[in-house]
XYZ file of C-alpha atoms in Angstrom:
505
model
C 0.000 0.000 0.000
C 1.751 3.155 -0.925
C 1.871 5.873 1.677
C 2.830 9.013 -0.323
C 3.020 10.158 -3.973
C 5.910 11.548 -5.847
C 7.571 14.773 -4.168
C 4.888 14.631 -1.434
C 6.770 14.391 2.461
C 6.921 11.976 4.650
C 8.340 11.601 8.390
C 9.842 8.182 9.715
C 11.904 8.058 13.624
C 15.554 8.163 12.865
C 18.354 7.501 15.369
C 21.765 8.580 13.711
C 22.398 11.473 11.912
C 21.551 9.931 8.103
C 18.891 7.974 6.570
C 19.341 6.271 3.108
C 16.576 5.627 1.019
C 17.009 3.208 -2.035
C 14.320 3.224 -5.144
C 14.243 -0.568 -6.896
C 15.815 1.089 -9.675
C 19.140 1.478 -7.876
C 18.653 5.851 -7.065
C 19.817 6.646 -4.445
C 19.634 9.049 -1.649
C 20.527 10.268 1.549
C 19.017 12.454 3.751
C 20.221 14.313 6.914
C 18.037 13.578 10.220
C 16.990 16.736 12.678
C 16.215 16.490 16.601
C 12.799 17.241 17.229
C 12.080 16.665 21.202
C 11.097 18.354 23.665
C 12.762 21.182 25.584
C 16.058 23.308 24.932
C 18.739 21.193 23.191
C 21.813 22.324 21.245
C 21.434 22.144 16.853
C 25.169 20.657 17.073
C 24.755 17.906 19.525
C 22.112 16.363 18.995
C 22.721 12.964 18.073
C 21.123 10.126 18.461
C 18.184 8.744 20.974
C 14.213 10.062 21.049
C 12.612 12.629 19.104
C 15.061 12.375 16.277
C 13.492 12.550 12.769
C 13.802 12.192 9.071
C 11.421 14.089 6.361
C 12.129 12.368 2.509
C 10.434 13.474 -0.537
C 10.647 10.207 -3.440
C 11.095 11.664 -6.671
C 9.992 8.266 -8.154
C 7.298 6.276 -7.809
C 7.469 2.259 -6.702
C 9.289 0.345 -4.012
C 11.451 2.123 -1.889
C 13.687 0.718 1.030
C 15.176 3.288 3.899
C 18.031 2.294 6.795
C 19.063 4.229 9.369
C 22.148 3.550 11.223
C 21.890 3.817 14.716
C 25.446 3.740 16.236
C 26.778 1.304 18.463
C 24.377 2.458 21.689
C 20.954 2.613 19.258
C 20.333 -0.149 17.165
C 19.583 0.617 13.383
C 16.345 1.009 12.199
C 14.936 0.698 8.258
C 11.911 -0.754 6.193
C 10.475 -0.128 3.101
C 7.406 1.583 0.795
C 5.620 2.181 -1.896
C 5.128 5.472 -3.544
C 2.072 6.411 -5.630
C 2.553 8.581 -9.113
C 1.036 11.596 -9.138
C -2.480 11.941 -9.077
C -4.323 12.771 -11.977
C -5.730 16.287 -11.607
C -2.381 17.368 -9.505
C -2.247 20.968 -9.776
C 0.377 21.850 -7.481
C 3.375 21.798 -9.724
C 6.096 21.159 -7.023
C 3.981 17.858 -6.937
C 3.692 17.159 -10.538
C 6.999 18.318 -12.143
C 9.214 17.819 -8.734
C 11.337 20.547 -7.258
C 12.982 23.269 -8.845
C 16.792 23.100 -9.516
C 19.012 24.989 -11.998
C 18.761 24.633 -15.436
C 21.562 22.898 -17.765
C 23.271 26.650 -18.292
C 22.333 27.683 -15.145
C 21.026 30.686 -16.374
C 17.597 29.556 -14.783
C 14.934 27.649 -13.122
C 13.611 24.520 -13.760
C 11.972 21.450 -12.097
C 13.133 18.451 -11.338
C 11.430 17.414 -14.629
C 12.916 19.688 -17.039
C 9.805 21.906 -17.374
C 11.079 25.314 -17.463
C 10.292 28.278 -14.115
C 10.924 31.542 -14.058
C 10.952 32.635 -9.821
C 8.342 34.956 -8.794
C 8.940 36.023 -5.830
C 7.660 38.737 -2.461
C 9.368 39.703 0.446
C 7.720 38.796 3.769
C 11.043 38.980 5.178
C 9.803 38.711 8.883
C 6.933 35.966 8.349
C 8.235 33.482 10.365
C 8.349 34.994 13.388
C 5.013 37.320 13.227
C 3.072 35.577 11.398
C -0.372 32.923 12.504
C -1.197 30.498 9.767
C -4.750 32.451 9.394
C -2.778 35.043 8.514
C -0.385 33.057 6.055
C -3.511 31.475 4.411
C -4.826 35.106 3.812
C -1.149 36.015 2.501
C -0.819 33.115 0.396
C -4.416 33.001 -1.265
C -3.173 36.452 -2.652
C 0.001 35.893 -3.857
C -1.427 32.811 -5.339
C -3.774 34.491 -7.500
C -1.773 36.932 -8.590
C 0.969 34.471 -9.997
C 3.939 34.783 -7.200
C 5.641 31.508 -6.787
C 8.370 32.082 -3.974
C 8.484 34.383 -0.839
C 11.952 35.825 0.910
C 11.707 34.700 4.026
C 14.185 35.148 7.423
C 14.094 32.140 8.848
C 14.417 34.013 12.525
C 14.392 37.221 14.083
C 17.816 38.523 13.511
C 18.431 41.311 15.576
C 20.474 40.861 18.920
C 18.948 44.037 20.624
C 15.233 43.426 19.464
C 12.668 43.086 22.469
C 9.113 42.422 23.092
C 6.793 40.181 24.461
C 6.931 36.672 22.787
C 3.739 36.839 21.102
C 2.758 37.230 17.385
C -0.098 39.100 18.089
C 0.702 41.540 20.167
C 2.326 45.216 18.941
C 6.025 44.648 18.749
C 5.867 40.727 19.689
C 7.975 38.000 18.045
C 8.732 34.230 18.558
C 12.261 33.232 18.948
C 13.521 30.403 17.245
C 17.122 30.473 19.298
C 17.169 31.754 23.093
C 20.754 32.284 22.887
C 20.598 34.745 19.445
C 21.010 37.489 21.562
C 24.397 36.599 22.930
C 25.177 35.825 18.831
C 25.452 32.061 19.179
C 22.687 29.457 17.300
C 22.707 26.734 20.030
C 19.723 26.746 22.298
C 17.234 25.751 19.524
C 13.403 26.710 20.926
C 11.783 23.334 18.809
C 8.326 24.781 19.587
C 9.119 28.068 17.259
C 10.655 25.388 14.313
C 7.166 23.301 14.994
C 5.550 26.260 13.898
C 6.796 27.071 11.110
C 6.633 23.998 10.010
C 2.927 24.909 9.908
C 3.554 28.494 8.248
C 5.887 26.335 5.588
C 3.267 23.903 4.965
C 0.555 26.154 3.793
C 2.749 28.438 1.499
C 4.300 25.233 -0.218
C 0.062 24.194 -0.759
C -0.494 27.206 -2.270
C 2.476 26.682 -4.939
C 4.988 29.090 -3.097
C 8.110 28.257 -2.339
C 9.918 29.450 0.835
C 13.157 30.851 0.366
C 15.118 30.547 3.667
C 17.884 33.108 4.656
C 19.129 31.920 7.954
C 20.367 34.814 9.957
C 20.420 38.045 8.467
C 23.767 39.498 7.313
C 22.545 42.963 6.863
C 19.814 45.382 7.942
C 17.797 42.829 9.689
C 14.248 43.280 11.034
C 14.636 46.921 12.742
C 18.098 47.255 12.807
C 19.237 46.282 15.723
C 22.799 44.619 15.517
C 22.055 41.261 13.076
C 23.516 38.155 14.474
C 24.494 36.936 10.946
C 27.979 38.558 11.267
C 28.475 37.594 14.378
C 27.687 34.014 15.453
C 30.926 31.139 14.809
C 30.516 30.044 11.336
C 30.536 26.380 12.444
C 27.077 27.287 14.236
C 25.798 28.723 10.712
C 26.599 26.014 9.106
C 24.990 23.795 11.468
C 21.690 25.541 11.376
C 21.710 25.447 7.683
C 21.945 21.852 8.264
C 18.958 21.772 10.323
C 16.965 23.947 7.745
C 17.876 21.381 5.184
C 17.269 18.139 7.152
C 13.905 19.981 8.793
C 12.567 21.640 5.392
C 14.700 20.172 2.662
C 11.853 17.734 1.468
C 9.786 20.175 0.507
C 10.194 23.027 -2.211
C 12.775 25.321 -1.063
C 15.578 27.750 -1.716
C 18.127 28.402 0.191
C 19.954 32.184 0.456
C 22.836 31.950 2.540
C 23.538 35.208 2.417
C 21.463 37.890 3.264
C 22.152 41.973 2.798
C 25.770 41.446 2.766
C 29.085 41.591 0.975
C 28.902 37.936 0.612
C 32.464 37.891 1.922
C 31.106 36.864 5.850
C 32.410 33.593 7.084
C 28.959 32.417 7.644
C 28.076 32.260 4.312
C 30.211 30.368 2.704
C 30.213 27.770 5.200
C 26.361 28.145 5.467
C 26.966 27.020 1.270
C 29.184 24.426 1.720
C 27.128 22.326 4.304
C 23.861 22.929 2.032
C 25.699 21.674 -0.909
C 26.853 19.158 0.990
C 23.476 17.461 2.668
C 20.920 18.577 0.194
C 20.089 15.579 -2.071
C 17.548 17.515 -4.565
C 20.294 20.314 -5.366
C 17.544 23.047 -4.540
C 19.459 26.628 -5.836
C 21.412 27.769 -3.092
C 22.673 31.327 -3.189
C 23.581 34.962 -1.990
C 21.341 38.300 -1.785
C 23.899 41.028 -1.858
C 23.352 44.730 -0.620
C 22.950 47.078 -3.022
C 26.460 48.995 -2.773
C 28.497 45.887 -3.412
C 30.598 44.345 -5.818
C 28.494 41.685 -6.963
C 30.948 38.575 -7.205
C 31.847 36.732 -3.737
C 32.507 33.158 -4.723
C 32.056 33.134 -7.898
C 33.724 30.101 -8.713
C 32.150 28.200 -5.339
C 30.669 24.266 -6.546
C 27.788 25.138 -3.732
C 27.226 28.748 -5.288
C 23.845 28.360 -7.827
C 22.556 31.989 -8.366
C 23.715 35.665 -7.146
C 20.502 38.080 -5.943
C 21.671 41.843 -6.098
C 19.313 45.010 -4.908
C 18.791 48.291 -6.345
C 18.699 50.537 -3.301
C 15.084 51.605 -1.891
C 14.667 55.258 -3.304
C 12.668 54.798 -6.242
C 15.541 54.242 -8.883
C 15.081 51.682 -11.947
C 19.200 50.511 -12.128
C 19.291 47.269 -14.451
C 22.680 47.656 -15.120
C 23.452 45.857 -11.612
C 21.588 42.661 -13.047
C 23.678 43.234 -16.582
C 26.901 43.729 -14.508
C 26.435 40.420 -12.555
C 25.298 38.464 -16.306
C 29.278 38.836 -17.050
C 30.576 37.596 -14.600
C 32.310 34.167 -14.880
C 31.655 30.671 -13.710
C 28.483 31.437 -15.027
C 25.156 31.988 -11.966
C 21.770 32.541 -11.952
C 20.923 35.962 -11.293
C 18.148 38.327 -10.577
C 17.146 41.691 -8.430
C 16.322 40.392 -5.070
C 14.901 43.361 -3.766
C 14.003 46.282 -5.941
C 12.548 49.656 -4.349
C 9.588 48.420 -1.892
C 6.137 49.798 -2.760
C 5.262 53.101 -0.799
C 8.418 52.765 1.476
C 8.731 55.379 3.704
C 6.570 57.852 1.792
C 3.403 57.263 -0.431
C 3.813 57.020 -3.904
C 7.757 55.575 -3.809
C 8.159 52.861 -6.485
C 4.428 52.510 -6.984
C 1.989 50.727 -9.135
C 3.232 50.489 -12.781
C 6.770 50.974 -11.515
C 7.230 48.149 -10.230
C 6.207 46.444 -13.514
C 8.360 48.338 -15.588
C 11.435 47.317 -12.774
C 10.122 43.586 -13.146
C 10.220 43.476 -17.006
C 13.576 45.799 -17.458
C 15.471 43.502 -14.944
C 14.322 39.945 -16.524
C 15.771 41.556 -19.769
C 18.468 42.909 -18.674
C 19.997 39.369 -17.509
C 17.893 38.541 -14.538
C 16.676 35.820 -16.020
C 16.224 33.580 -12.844
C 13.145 35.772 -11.995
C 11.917 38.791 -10.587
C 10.964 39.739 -6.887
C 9.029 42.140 -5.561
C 8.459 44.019 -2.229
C 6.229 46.165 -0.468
C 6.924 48.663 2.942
C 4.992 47.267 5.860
C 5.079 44.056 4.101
C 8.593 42.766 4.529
C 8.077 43.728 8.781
C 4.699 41.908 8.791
C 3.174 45.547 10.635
C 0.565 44.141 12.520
C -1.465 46.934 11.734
C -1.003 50.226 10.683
C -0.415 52.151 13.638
C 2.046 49.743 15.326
C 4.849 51.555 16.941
C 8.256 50.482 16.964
C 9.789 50.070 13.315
C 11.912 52.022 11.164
C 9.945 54.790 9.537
C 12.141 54.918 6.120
C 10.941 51.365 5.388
C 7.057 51.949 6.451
C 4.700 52.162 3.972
C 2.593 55.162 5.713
C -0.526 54.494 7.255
C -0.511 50.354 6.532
C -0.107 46.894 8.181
C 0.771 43.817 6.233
C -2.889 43.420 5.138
C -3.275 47.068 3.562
C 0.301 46.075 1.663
C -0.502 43.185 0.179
C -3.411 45.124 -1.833
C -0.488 48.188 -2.936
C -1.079 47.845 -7.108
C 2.292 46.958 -8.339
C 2.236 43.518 -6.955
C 0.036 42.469 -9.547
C 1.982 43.711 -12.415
C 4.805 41.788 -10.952
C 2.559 38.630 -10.546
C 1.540 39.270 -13.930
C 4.892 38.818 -15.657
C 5.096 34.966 -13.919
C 1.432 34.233 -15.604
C 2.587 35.720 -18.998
C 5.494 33.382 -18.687
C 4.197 30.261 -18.187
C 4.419 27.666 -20.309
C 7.151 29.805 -22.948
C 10.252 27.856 -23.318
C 12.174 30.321 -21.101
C 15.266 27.749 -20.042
C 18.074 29.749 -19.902
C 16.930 32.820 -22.124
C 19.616 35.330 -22.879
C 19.955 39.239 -23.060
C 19.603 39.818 -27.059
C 19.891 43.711 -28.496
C 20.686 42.203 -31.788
C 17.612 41.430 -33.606
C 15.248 44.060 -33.112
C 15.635 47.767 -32.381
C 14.755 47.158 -28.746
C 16.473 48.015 -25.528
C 15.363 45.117 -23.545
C 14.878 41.918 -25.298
C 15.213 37.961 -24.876
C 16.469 35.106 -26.837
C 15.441 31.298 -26.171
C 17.759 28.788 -26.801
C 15.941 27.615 -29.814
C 15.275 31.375 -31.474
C 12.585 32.166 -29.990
C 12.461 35.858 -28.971
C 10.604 37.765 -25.921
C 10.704 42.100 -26.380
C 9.346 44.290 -23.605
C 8.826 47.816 -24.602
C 8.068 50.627 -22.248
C 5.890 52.311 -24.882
C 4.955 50.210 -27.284
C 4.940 50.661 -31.065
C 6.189 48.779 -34.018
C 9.491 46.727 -33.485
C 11.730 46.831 -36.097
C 13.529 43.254 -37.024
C 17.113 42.780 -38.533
C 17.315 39.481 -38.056
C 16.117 36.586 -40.392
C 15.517 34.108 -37.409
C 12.937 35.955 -35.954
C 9.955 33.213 -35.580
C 7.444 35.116 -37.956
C 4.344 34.608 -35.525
C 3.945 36.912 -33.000
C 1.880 37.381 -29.752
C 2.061 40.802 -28.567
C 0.718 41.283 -25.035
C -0.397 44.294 -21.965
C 2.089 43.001 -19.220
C -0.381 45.397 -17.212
C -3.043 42.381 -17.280
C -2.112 40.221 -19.389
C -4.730 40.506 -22.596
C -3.602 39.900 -25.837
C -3.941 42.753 -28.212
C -2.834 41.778 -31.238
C -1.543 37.909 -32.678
C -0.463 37.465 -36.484
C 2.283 36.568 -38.861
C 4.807 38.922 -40.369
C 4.650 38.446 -44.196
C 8.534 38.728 -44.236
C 11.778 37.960 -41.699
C 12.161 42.114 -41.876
C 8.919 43.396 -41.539
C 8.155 45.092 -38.154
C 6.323 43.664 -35.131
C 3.677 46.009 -35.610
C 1.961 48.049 -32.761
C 0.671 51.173 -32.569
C 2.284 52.516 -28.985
C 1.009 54.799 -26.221
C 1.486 51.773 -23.829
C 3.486 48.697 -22.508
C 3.806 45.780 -23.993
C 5.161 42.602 -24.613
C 6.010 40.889 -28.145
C 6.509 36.870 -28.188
C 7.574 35.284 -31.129
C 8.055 31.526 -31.142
């Protein structure tokens, strides 16, 4: 009798700090284990004995054996199961095409099946810590329907000198997740705040979104207040990315070691190394610099998938940090992490089509792993709009996270994901070759994708142009014109005043 489908989690007891699991093919793989009892107990040691657990996702379906050594106190433990296919009718498609991973250039997204993804992501940086899961099924309903696919996430509260009462619901409140953060060390793991957000987790994943976990801040943090991300031992990072792996590794995820930084902290590259290390799905691992850094820390790193820059948070459109990053060499993934935010610290910053027009010019202008998105009061999960307590230059005025997640540009950034779906974007390149066009795409097989500010006609000087065309309002998504060019150099035509984007495959 199987017990799971494909890609769907399951939990067995573990007693050592690795299971193996075997597919009657021959696959196989092996899976870190994560302590999961009761009371304070240190992430490093661990080992062994009750309340010790293993979470495996089979990416195949049949037979599938697991073993668990248990040491020479604990004997070993192991059995086997079946896994079911996918359902018919599955329409999560983390469940139906597997997990994303990079593609063969490594230029972008795909799943585990080859069908191409372009990231879609939000910032609800603080989530995890403020957040009920009414609340996250209210969040994730929206994003849903507006196309986002991914959320930023810090996986605690990062700041040393933060205080308030330990309760999400309450003005200034939070839930720690280590009671010795404070003193910058990642020991004393609270498993009742990890048992929670395996909840919070769980819902966004149902909903098709796919946490992205940065484990201790690196740079601004929540308000400010002294990150431990540049502080705690790097051996301590690294062993809490562990845990994040073992804990939420068989489930969609991304991991983003480093977080508002130069990249150059200790803590991330050994945070990199020990993902690379015990992830068995090769989910993208990467780095979120800030926005006044050289873009390039371990570039040539085996664990280092994709490189996240920002633009700064005054209202500025600045692609040529995502073109800048494109050229570098060992080739990553790239993409704006965190444009302006939507009405931060004054109303009307970065808003409605703006953030559109950021989406679209970044994705062209190399960002090709996807596009993010962010809005002020958002990212802090504001319980409400007169909370006290946060920084005001990040505040959208007079809203809490429910008022934010209604600010206009996040559906033009939505919007983008739901034009994209189903095009053959795998590793799409930068093209200003073919058409007169600032900001333009190429697909591997000659396929090309234009974005225009303004519309109007598109001139073509290059014979490979496919000769059908879609062109497209990225403002909603209608299509507002579809044809054939009677020749390789006549224009795409349009007649302007307006966005738009031209497909031709």
């Amino acid at each position: 009798m199987s017990i799971s489908s494909v890609w769907h989690p399951i939990e067995l007891p573990a007693t050592g700090d690795w299971v193996e699991f075997e597919h009657e093919t021959g696959l196989r793989l092996r899976r870190p284990t994560f302590w999961d009892g009761a009371g304070p107990e240190q992430v490093r040691s661990a080992r062994g004995g009750v309340g010790r657990k293993v979470r495996f996702a089979a990416p195949l379906p049949g037979r599938w054996r697991w073993a668990a050594g248990g040491g020479s106190a604990v004997p070993p433990e192991g059995g086997e199961f079946d896994v079911a296919p996918a359902p018919a009718g599955e329409s999560n498609p983390f469940y139906l095409h597997g997990f994303w991973r990079m593609s063969p250039g490594g230029r972008s997204l795909v799943y585990a099946d080859g069908t191409p993804a372009v990231l879609v992501a939000d910032t609800a940086w603080a989530l995890p810590w403020r957040a009920t899961p009414e609340q996250v099924r209210e969040y994730a309903r929206d994003r849903q329907s507006k196309g986002f696919n991914a959320v930023l996430l810090m996986t605690v509260q990062p700041d040393m000198r933060a205080v308030g009462p330990r309760d999400r619901t309450q003005d200034e409140g939070f839930d720690v997740g280590f009671e010795d953060l404070p003193d910058g060390h990642l020991n004393q793991l609270n498993v009742e705040y990890f048992q929670y957000l395996d909840l919070l987790l769980e819902i966004l994943v149902e909903h098709g979104i796919v946490p992205v976990l940065q484990p201790v801040f690196q740079g601004f943090g929540w308000k400010g207040l002294d990150v431990a991300g540049t502080v705690v031992p790097p051996e301590e990072y690294a062993a809490y990315c562990r845990y994040l792996v073992a804990r939420y590794g068989a489930r969609p995820a991304i991991y983003l070691v480093g977080g508002d930084g130069s990249g150059a902290e200790p803590q991330t590259a050994a945070g990199g190394a020990e993902v690379h290390a015990v992830d068995c799905y090769e989910q993208p691992t990467g780095i979120h610099y800030r926005p006044h850094i050289r873009a390039a820390a371990h570039q040539d790193a085996e664990w280092l998938d994709f490189q996240w820059c920002q633009t700064g948070h005054t209202g500025e459109h600045v692609p040529e940090r995502v073109a800048d990053m494109w050229r570098n060499h060992p080739v990553k993934a790239v993409a704006n992490g965190e444009p302006t935010y939507e009405h931060t610290g004054r109303t009307g910053v970065a808003e409605g089509w703006w953030q559109g027009h950021e989406a679209w010019s970044n994705l062209c202008a190399g960002g090709t792993m996807g596009v993010v998105y962010g809005a002020g009061s958002l990212w802090q999960w504001r319980l409400h709009s007169e909370e006290p307590g946060h920084s005001e230059f990040f505040l959208a005025p007079g809203a809490g996270w429910r008022e934010a997640i209604g600010f206009e540009g996040s559906t033009y950034v939505g919007m983008l994901g739901k034009i994209l779906n189903g095009l053959p974007t795998t590793d799409m390149t930068p093209d200003w070759t073919r058409v007169i066009s600032g900001r333009a795409l190429s697909t591997v097989d000659g396929g090309l994708i234009v974005y225009r500010e303004n519309g109007g006609p598109v001139m073509v000087f290059d014979d490979t142009v496919p000769l059908n065309y879609t062109i497209v309002d990225p403002r909603d998504g209608s299509v507002v014109a579809t044809g054939r060019r009677d020749t390789p150099r006549s224009p795409l035509p349009d007649a302007g005043g307006a966005p738009r984007v031209y497909i031709c495959l």
